[in-house]
């Protein structure tokens, strides 16, 4: 019995191995080659579009100044109030400062005394000079004048000349001191430096005001709002896209139904480090006084690239955790190209990277289309 089993077992094992080999070969035959993915493509476009962006702005007066008292004194008279329309040079308030007037009178008296003194010294100098010149002429006659007498006359003349020179310097200093005191007296009258409207009044008659109080409020705040400055912080992205001589339109919350226009007047040409934005100013004619300084505005700002750039459909740009890319189709293979996004324009987005105008890219891209994968491109 055992010899029979020994013969049968190898036959069964061989048959089993043959069956496994046959099944494996059949399985290999049924494995299909990977399918070539069908993709719709679009071309990279080169455009130089202009668009409008909406940014917040603020209206500021053309001129604004806080007026303080330069000298210490009491308010004697206040001639304007909040809302008063004033002209350049108009008196706003008058101060009383007796010590300033006293110092002015003293400086004037000193100047008059020194002017009288210098006249006397000049007369002495003229007399000593004439005496010396006469003695010098007389000394030409031998024995008429002694050398000692001539030397004394010359020394007296030189001394009087030096006295006049010193007095001249002193009187110049006295005149400067008198002029300073005179200007301080002028500061007792507060006047408007330009045409405008008083927007703040913080004093009344009898109040003590003057320099030295760092926390003191200004006596008045004066604003000129006939022309307003519309200030806009232009983000870094658009800092180089603001055309010169551009015109913007804007609206304010107080009159949302009305549109106003303004022209670009100046820009900082530099970014503020705090918010990485460039400050731009637009001049607004406000002779009708409809707009008020301090209002916030919604500004529609035209922006335009200085040169043509590349645009692709928004759906062609994939933003993954690794990078932002588009899929270029080259030789029926997908190729990931890293890009950076810029402005958007309807269904298109601006891109910067290793692309060229006219190149085919996958219109609806995704991470499922791997880099280097075979694709079959078709336009849609």
GROMACS .gro file of C-alpha atoms in nm:
model
  380
    1UNK     CA    1   0.000   0.000   0.000
    2UNK     CA    2   0.278   0.244   0.085
    3UNK     CA    3   0.454   0.207  -0.253
    4UNK     CA    4   0.124   0.301  -0.424
    5UNK     CA    5   0.084   0.615  -0.214
    6UNK     CA    6   0.440   0.712  -0.285
    7UNK     CA    7   0.366   0.708  -0.656
    8UNK     CA    8   0.032   0.893  -0.638
    9UNK     CA    9   0.147   1.186  -0.416
   10UNK     CA   10   0.409   1.331  -0.653
   11UNK     CA   11   0.160   1.316  -0.939
   12UNK     CA   12  -0.100   1.512  -0.741
   13UNK     CA   13   0.158   1.773  -0.631
   14UNK     CA   14   0.280   1.820  -0.986
   15UNK     CA   15  -0.075   1.866  -1.107
   16UNK     CA   16  -0.140   2.127  -0.838
   17UNK     CA   17   0.171   2.323  -0.927
   18UNK     CA   18   0.077   2.318  -1.293
   19UNK     CA   19  -0.269   2.450  -1.209
   20UNK     CA   20  -0.124   2.738  -1.000
   21UNK     CA   21   0.117   2.831  -1.276
   22UNK     CA   22  -0.164   2.836  -1.528
   23UNK     CA   23  -0.383   3.054  -1.303
   24UNK     CA   24  -0.098   3.299  -1.243
   25UNK     CA   25  -0.027   3.338  -1.614
   26UNK     CA   26  -0.396   3.398  -1.683
   27UNK     CA   27  -0.406   3.664  -1.413
   28UNK     CA   28  -0.108   3.842  -1.568
   29UNK     CA   29  -0.277   3.842  -1.904
   30UNK     CA   30  -0.586   4.014  -1.756
   31UNK     CA   31  -0.383   4.314  -1.607
   32UNK     CA   32  -0.460   4.623  -1.820
   33UNK     CA   33  -0.218   4.904  -1.905
   34UNK     CA   34  -0.297   5.236  -1.720
   35UNK     CA   35  -0.551   5.450  -1.901
   36UNK     CA   36  -0.440   5.782  -2.052
   37UNK     CA   37  -0.646   6.054  -1.880
   38UNK     CA   38  -0.851   6.285  -2.098
   39UNK     CA   39  -0.808   6.654  -2.008
   40UNK     CA   40  -0.947   6.979  -2.147
   41UNK     CA   41  -0.684   7.244  -2.211
   42UNK     CA   42  -0.670   7.620  -2.244
   43UNK     CA   43  -0.395   7.855  -2.360
   44UNK     CA   44  -0.197   8.092  -2.142
   45UNK     CA   45  -0.309   8.444  -2.233
   46UNK     CA   46  -0.115   8.771  -2.223
   47UNK     CA   47  -0.325   9.069  -2.116
   48UNK     CA   48  -0.286   9.419  -1.979
   49UNK     CA   49  -0.628   9.487  -1.833
   50UNK     CA   50  -0.737   9.779  -1.621
   51UNK     CA   51  -0.970   9.717  -1.331
   52UNK     CA   52  -1.120   9.895  -1.035
   53UNK     CA   53  -1.063   9.806  -0.674
   54UNK     CA   54  -1.253   9.941  -0.376
   55UNK     CA   55  -1.045  10.080  -0.089
   56UNK     CA   56  -1.130  10.282   0.221
   57UNK     CA   57  -1.020  10.646   0.229
   58UNK     CA   58  -1.036  10.945   0.459
   59UNK     CA   59  -1.110  11.309   0.385
   60UNK     CA   60  -0.873  11.557   0.546
   61UNK     CA   61  -0.862  11.938   0.531
   62UNK     CA   62  -0.620  12.107   0.294
   63UNK     CA   63  -0.465  12.291   0.590
   64UNK     CA   64  -0.512  12.229   0.960
   65UNK     CA   65  -0.331  12.401   1.246
   66UNK     CA   66  -0.353  12.413   1.625
   67UNK     CA   67  -0.292  12.764   1.760
   68UNK     CA   68  -0.109  12.814   2.091
   69UNK     CA   69   0.012  13.120   2.282
   70UNK     CA   70   0.388  13.170   2.253
   71UNK     CA   71   0.414  13.399   2.557
   72UNK     CA   72   0.252  13.354   2.896
   73UNK     CA   73  -0.038  13.584   2.971
   74UNK     CA   74  -0.408  13.622   3.042
   75UNK     CA   75  -0.673  13.614   2.770
   76UNK     CA   76  -0.813  13.966   2.750
   77UNK     CA   77  -1.047  13.925   2.454
   78UNK     CA   78  -1.173  13.631   2.242
   79UNK     CA   79  -1.313  13.743   1.908
   80UNK     CA   80  -1.412  13.413   1.738
   81UNK     CA   81  -1.593  13.093   1.829
   82UNK     CA   82  -1.638  12.743   1.693
   83UNK     CA   83  -1.765  12.764   1.336
   84UNK     CA   84  -1.640  13.119   1.274
   85UNK     CA   85  -1.517  13.182   0.919
   86UNK     CA   86  -1.193  13.382   0.937
   87UNK     CA   87  -0.950  13.543   0.694
   88UNK     CA   88  -0.573  13.535   0.696
   89UNK     CA   89  -0.438  13.788   0.948
   90UNK     CA   90  -0.771  13.829   1.130
   91UNK     CA   91  -0.737  13.875   1.508
   92UNK     CA   92  -0.866  13.574   1.700
   93UNK     CA   93  -0.770  13.665   2.057
   94UNK     CA   94  -0.571  13.927   2.251
   95UNK     CA   95  -0.353  13.853   2.556
   96UNK     CA   96  -0.243  14.068   2.849
   97UNK     CA   97   0.120  14.025   2.967
   98UNK     CA   98   0.243  14.334   3.161
   99UNK     CA   99   0.593  14.191   3.208
  100UNK     CA  100   0.637  14.166   2.830
  101UNK     CA  101   0.543  14.533   2.787
  102UNK     CA  102   0.772  14.628   3.076
  103UNK     CA  103   1.067  14.443   2.923
  104UNK     CA  104   0.998  14.611   2.589
  105UNK     CA  105   1.001  14.956   2.751
  106UNK     CA  106   1.325  14.874   2.932
  107UNK     CA  107   1.490  14.752   2.612
  108UNK     CA  108   1.379  15.067   2.432
  109UNK     CA  109   1.519  15.292   2.707
  110UNK     CA  110   1.853  15.110   2.703
  111UNK     CA  111   1.873  15.146   2.328
  112UNK     CA  112   1.803  15.521   2.347
  113UNK     CA  113   2.065  15.570   2.621
  114UNK     CA  114   2.330  15.382   2.424
  115UNK     CA  115   2.248  15.575   2.109
  116UNK     CA  116   2.305  15.899   2.302
  117UNK     CA  117   2.627  15.760   2.450
  118UNK     CA  118   2.767  15.659   2.116
  119UNK     CA  119   2.696  16.003   1.975
  120UNK     CA  120   2.902  16.151   2.257
  121UNK     CA  121   3.184  15.901   2.201
  122UNK     CA  122   3.184  15.970   1.828
  123UNK     CA  123   3.216  16.344   1.903
  124UNK     CA  124   3.515  16.278   2.130
  125UNK     CA  125   3.675  16.062   1.864
  126UNK     CA  126   3.633  16.336   1.601
  127UNK     CA  127   3.787  16.595   1.835
  128UNK     CA  128   4.086  16.375   1.926
  129UNK     CA  129   4.141  16.289   1.561
  130UNK     CA  130   4.140  16.660   1.461
  131UNK     CA  131   4.381  16.742   1.745
  132UNK     CA  132   4.620  16.469   1.640
  133UNK     CA  133   4.609  16.572   1.274
  134UNK     CA  134   4.680  16.937   1.363
  135UNK     CA  135   4.967  16.844   1.590
  136UNK     CA  136   5.102  16.620   1.316
  137UNK     CA  137   5.098  16.910   1.070
  138UNK     CA  138   5.254  17.144   1.326
  139UNK     CA  139   5.529  16.893   1.409
  140UNK     CA  140   5.665  16.941   1.060
  141UNK     CA  141   5.805  17.272   1.184
  142UNK     CA  142   6.111  17.180   1.381
  143UNK     CA  143   6.069  17.235   1.755
  144UNK     CA  144   5.702  17.346   1.731
  145UNK     CA  145   5.561  17.031   1.897
  146UNK     CA  146   5.734  16.782   2.119
  147UNK     CA  147   5.726  16.413   2.031
  148UNK     CA  148   5.575  16.334   2.370
  149UNK     CA  149   5.280  16.564   2.304
  150UNK     CA  150   5.228  16.409   1.960
  151UNK     CA  151   5.236  16.055   2.105
  152UNK     CA  152   4.977  16.146   2.367
  153UNK     CA  153   4.745  16.290   2.105
  154UNK     CA  154   4.775  15.975   1.892
  155UNK     CA  155   4.707  15.749   2.191
  156UNK     CA  156   4.399  15.954   2.284
  157UNK     CA  157   4.268  15.927   1.927
  158UNK     CA  158   4.316  15.548   1.919
  159UNK     CA  159   4.147  15.506   2.256
  160UNK     CA  160   3.846  15.710   2.143
  161UNK     CA  161   3.830  15.502   1.822
  162UNK     CA  162   3.824  15.178   2.026
  163UNK     CA  163   3.554  15.321   2.252
  164UNK     CA  164   3.338  15.397   1.948
  165UNK     CA  165   3.389  15.044   1.813
  166UNK     CA  166   3.286  14.889   2.147
  167UNK     CA  167   2.984  15.117   2.170
  168UNK     CA  168   2.884  15.024   1.814
  169UNK     CA  169   2.885  14.654   1.906
  170UNK     CA  170   2.689  14.722   2.224
  171UNK     CA  171   2.425  14.921   2.044
  172UNK     CA  172   2.383  14.641   1.789
  173UNK     CA  173   2.313  14.399   2.074
  174UNK     CA  174   2.067  14.645   2.227
  175UNK     CA  175   1.883  14.681   1.897
  176UNK     CA  176   1.856  14.302   1.864
  177UNK     CA  177   1.723  14.277   2.221
  178UNK     CA  178   1.472  14.553   2.152
  179UNK     CA  179   1.358  14.380   1.831
  180UNK     CA  180   1.311  14.053   2.021
  181UNK     CA  181   1.097  14.220   2.286
  182UNK     CA  182   0.899  14.395   2.014
  183UNK     CA  183   0.824  14.062   1.843
  184UNK     CA  184   0.717  13.912   2.176
  185UNK     CA  185   0.465  14.195   2.210
  186UNK     CA  186   0.325  14.098   1.868
  187UNK     CA  187   0.266  13.745   2.000
  188UNK     CA  188   0.013  13.890   2.244
  189UNK     CA  189  -0.223  13.910   1.945
  190UNK     CA  190  -0.329  13.571   1.806
  191UNK     CA  191  -0.408  13.593   1.434
  192UNK     CA  192  -0.522  13.345   1.169
  193UNK     CA  193  -0.236  13.212   0.953
  194UNK     CA  194  -0.471  13.135   0.659
  195UNK     CA  195  -0.836  13.152   0.554
  196UNK     CA  196  -1.053  12.888   0.714
  197UNK     CA  197  -1.303  12.787   0.979
  198UNK     CA  198  -1.247  12.765   1.356
  199UNK     CA  199  -1.330  12.405   1.445
  200UNK     CA  200  -1.224  12.418   1.812
  201UNK     CA  201  -1.218  12.688   2.079
  202UNK     CA  202  -1.074  12.590   2.417
  203UNK     CA  203  -1.030  12.926   2.600
  204UNK     CA  204  -1.234  13.202   2.753
  205UNK     CA  205  -1.152  13.554   2.863
  206UNK     CA  206  -0.939  13.562   3.179
  207UNK     CA  207  -0.773  13.224   3.123
  208UNK     CA  208  -0.398  13.199   3.183
  209UNK     CA  209  -0.224  13.056   2.878
  210UNK     CA  210   0.129  13.032   2.746
  211UNK     CA  211   0.433  12.819   2.682
  212UNK     CA  212   0.552  12.563   2.936
  213UNK     CA  213   0.239  12.350   2.979
  214UNK     CA  214   0.295  12.036   2.771
  215UNK     CA  215  -0.061  11.907   2.833
  216UNK     CA  216  -0.234  12.232   2.740
  217UNK     CA  217  -0.500  12.221   2.472
  218UNK     CA  218  -0.464  12.457   2.176
  219UNK     CA  219  -0.645  12.788   2.200
  220UNK     CA  220  -0.804  12.731   1.860
  221UNK     CA  221  -0.799  12.476   1.579
  222UNK     CA  222  -0.824  12.625   1.231
  223UNK     CA  223  -0.906  12.425   0.916
  224UNK     CA  224  -0.919  12.516   0.549
  225UNK     CA  225  -1.162  12.273   0.384
  226UNK     CA  226  -1.234  12.448   0.054
  227UNK     CA  227  -1.013  12.178  -0.098
  228UNK     CA  228  -0.991  11.839   0.074
  229UNK     CA  229  -0.722  11.574   0.067
  230UNK     CA  230  -0.862  11.225   0.005
  231UNK     CA  231  -0.596  10.993   0.154
  232UNK     CA  232  -0.593  10.627   0.051
  233UNK     CA  233  -0.360  10.351   0.169
  234UNK     CA  234  -0.280  10.155  -0.149
  235UNK     CA  235  -0.175   9.795  -0.068
  236UNK     CA  236   0.168   9.674  -0.176
  237UNK     CA  237   0.010   9.452  -0.444
  238UNK     CA  238  -0.121   9.758  -0.628
  239UNK     CA  239   0.155  10.008  -0.539
  240UNK     CA  240   0.300  10.001  -0.893
  241UNK     CA  241  -0.037   9.984  -1.070
  242UNK     CA  242  -0.166  10.334  -0.991
  243UNK     CA  243  -0.159  10.536  -1.316
  244UNK     CA  244  -0.038  10.894  -1.296
  245UNK     CA  245  -0.309  11.158  -1.345
  246UNK     CA  246  -0.571  10.897  -1.260
  247UNK     CA  247  -0.919  10.997  -1.146
  248UNK     CA  248  -1.115  10.810  -0.881
  249UNK     CA  249  -1.478  10.813  -0.777
  250UNK     CA  250  -1.591  10.778  -0.420
  251UNK     CA  251  -1.894  10.797  -0.196
  252UNK     CA  252  -1.948  10.875   0.172
  253UNK     CA  253  -2.193  10.732   0.423
  254UNK     CA  254  -2.365  11.068   0.471
  255UNK     CA  255  -2.462  11.078   0.100
  256UNK     CA  256  -2.444  10.719  -0.030
  257UNK     CA  257  -2.650  10.801  -0.338
  258UNK     CA  258  -2.405  11.069  -0.461
  259UNK     CA  259  -2.075  11.004  -0.637
  260UNK     CA  260  -1.778  11.240  -0.611
  261UNK     CA  261  -1.462  11.259  -0.823
  262UNK     CA  262  -1.103  11.338  -0.731
  263UNK     CA  263  -0.770  11.354  -0.914
  264UNK     CA  264  -0.445  11.195  -0.804
  265UNK     CA  265  -0.224  11.477  -0.677
  266UNK     CA  266   0.065  11.307  -0.498
  267UNK     CA  267   0.182  10.978  -0.352
  268UNK     CA  268   0.446  10.887  -0.096
  269UNK     CA  269   0.637  10.658  -0.337
  270UNK     CA  270   0.724  10.453  -0.030
  271UNK     CA  271   0.549  10.187   0.176
  272UNK     CA  272   0.454  10.237   0.539
  273UNK     CA  273   0.622   9.963   0.740
  274UNK     CA  274   0.326   9.922   0.975
  275UNK     CA  275   0.080   9.806   0.705
  276UNK     CA  276   0.295   9.776   0.389
  277UNK     CA  277   0.083  10.027   0.202
  278UNK     CA  278   0.162  10.340   0.002
  279UNK     CA  279  -0.021  10.659   0.096
  280UNK     CA  280  -0.177  10.842  -0.199
  281UNK     CA  281  -0.360  11.175  -0.194
  282UNK     CA  282  -0.637  11.294  -0.426
  283UNK     CA  283  -0.749  11.658  -0.434
  284UNK     CA  284  -1.123  11.715  -0.392
  285UNK     CA  285  -1.288  12.046  -0.478
  286UNK     CA  286  -1.518  12.125  -0.184
  287UNK     CA  287  -1.631  12.483  -0.251
  288UNK     CA  288  -1.993  12.374  -0.197
  289UNK     CA  289  -1.895  12.245   0.151
  290UNK     CA  290  -2.096  11.924   0.103
  291UNK     CA  291  -1.809  11.710   0.227
  292UNK     CA  292  -1.667  11.742   0.576
  293UNK     CA  293  -1.312  11.676   0.692
  294UNK     CA  294  -1.291  11.350   0.884
  295UNK     CA  295  -1.544  11.163   0.671
  296UNK     CA  296  -1.459  10.810   0.560
  297UNK     CA  297  -1.497  10.735   0.190
  298UNK     CA  298  -1.539  10.424  -0.022
  299UNK     CA  299  -1.297  10.479  -0.309
  300UNK     CA  300  -1.310  10.302  -0.646
  301UNK     CA  301  -0.951  10.308  -0.763
  302UNK     CA  302  -0.839  10.221  -1.120
  303UNK     CA  303  -0.528  10.002  -1.134
  304UNK     CA  304  -0.328   9.889  -1.436
  305UNK     CA  305  -0.004   9.695  -1.486
  306UNK     CA  306   0.287   9.880  -1.644
  307UNK     CA  307   0.332   9.589  -1.890
  308UNK     CA  308   0.135   9.289  -2.018
  309UNK     CA  309   0.123   8.983  -1.791
  310UNK     CA  310   0.002   8.623  -1.813
  311UNK     CA  311  -0.352   8.510  -1.729
  312UNK     CA  312  -0.503   8.161  -1.696
  313UNK     CA  313  -0.850   8.035  -1.595
  314UNK     CA  314  -0.909   8.032  -1.220
  315UNK     CA  315  -0.983   7.658  -1.236
  316UNK     CA  316  -0.636   7.595  -1.383
  317UNK     CA  317  -0.459   7.703  -1.064
  318UNK     CA  318  -0.420   7.445  -0.787
  319UNK     CA  319  -0.328   7.557  -0.435
  320UNK     CA  320  -0.201   7.263  -0.232
  321UNK     CA  321  -0.018   7.233   0.098
  322UNK     CA  322   0.304   7.195  -0.101
  323UNK     CA  323   0.277   7.478  -0.353
  324UNK     CA  324   0.057   7.667  -0.597
  325UNK     CA  325   0.085   7.538  -0.954
  326UNK     CA  326  -0.073   7.495  -1.294
  327UNK     CA  327  -0.045   7.183  -1.509
  328UNK     CA  328   0.121   7.238  -1.844
  329UNK     CA  329   0.070   6.980  -2.121
  330UNK     CA  330   0.395   6.900  -2.303
  331UNK     CA  331   0.442   6.594  -2.528
  332UNK     CA  332   0.116   6.443  -2.396
  333UNK     CA  333   0.247   6.453  -2.039
  334UNK     CA  334   0.137   6.659  -1.741
  335UNK     CA  335   0.396   6.897  -1.602
  336UNK     CA  336   0.346   7.085  -1.276
  337UNK     CA  337   0.464   7.448  -1.302
  338UNK     CA  338   0.495   7.651  -0.981
  339UNK     CA  339   0.330   7.995  -1.004
  340UNK     CA  340   0.227   8.289  -0.789
  341UNK     CA  341  -0.116   8.445  -0.821
  342UNK     CA  342  -0.176   8.814  -0.889
  343UNK     CA  343  -0.489   9.008  -0.982
  344UNK     CA  344  -0.815   8.844  -1.078
  345UNK     CA  345  -1.016   8.939  -1.385
  346UNK     CA  346  -1.362   8.780  -1.412
  347UNK     CA  347  -1.290   8.408  -1.469
  348UNK     CA  348  -0.914   8.463  -1.517
  349UNK     CA  349  -0.632   8.502  -1.268
  350UNK     CA  350  -0.291   8.661  -1.318
  351UNK     CA  351   0.004   8.424  -1.269
  352UNK     CA  352   0.381   8.462  -1.247
  353UNK     CA  353   0.614   8.169  -1.304
  354UNK     CA  354   0.778   7.958  -1.570
  355UNK     CA  355   0.500   7.993  -1.824
  356UNK     CA  356   0.486   8.150  -2.168
  357UNK     CA  357   0.198   8.292  -2.369
  358UNK     CA  358   0.018   8.037  -2.587
  359UNK     CA  359   0.127   7.728  -2.392
  360UNK     CA  360  -0.147   7.466  -2.334
  361UNK     CA  361  -0.248   7.405  -1.972
  362UNK     CA  362  -0.512   7.188  -1.811
  363UNK     CA  363  -0.828   7.397  -1.782
  364UNK     CA  364  -0.967   7.219  -1.474
  365UNK     CA  365  -0.662   7.105  -1.280
  366UNK     CA  366  -0.635   6.901  -0.961
  367UNK     CA  367  -0.375   6.713  -0.760
  368UNK     CA  368  -0.511   6.385  -0.902
  369UNK     CA  369  -0.332   6.464  -1.226
  370UNK     CA  370   0.022   6.382  -1.119
  371UNK     CA  371   0.340   6.538  -1.245
  372UNK     CA  372   0.469   6.335  -1.543
  373UNK     CA  373   0.141   6.147  -1.596
  374UNK     CA  374   0.040   6.072  -1.955
  375UNK     CA  375  -0.260   6.275  -2.069
  376UNK     CA  376  -0.462   6.313  -2.383
  377UNK     CA  377  -0.530   6.683  -2.439
  378UNK     CA  378  -0.840   6.819  -2.599
  379UNK     CA  379  -0.973   7.172  -2.622
  380UNK     CA  380  -1.309   7.271  -2.480
   0.00000   0.00000   0.00000
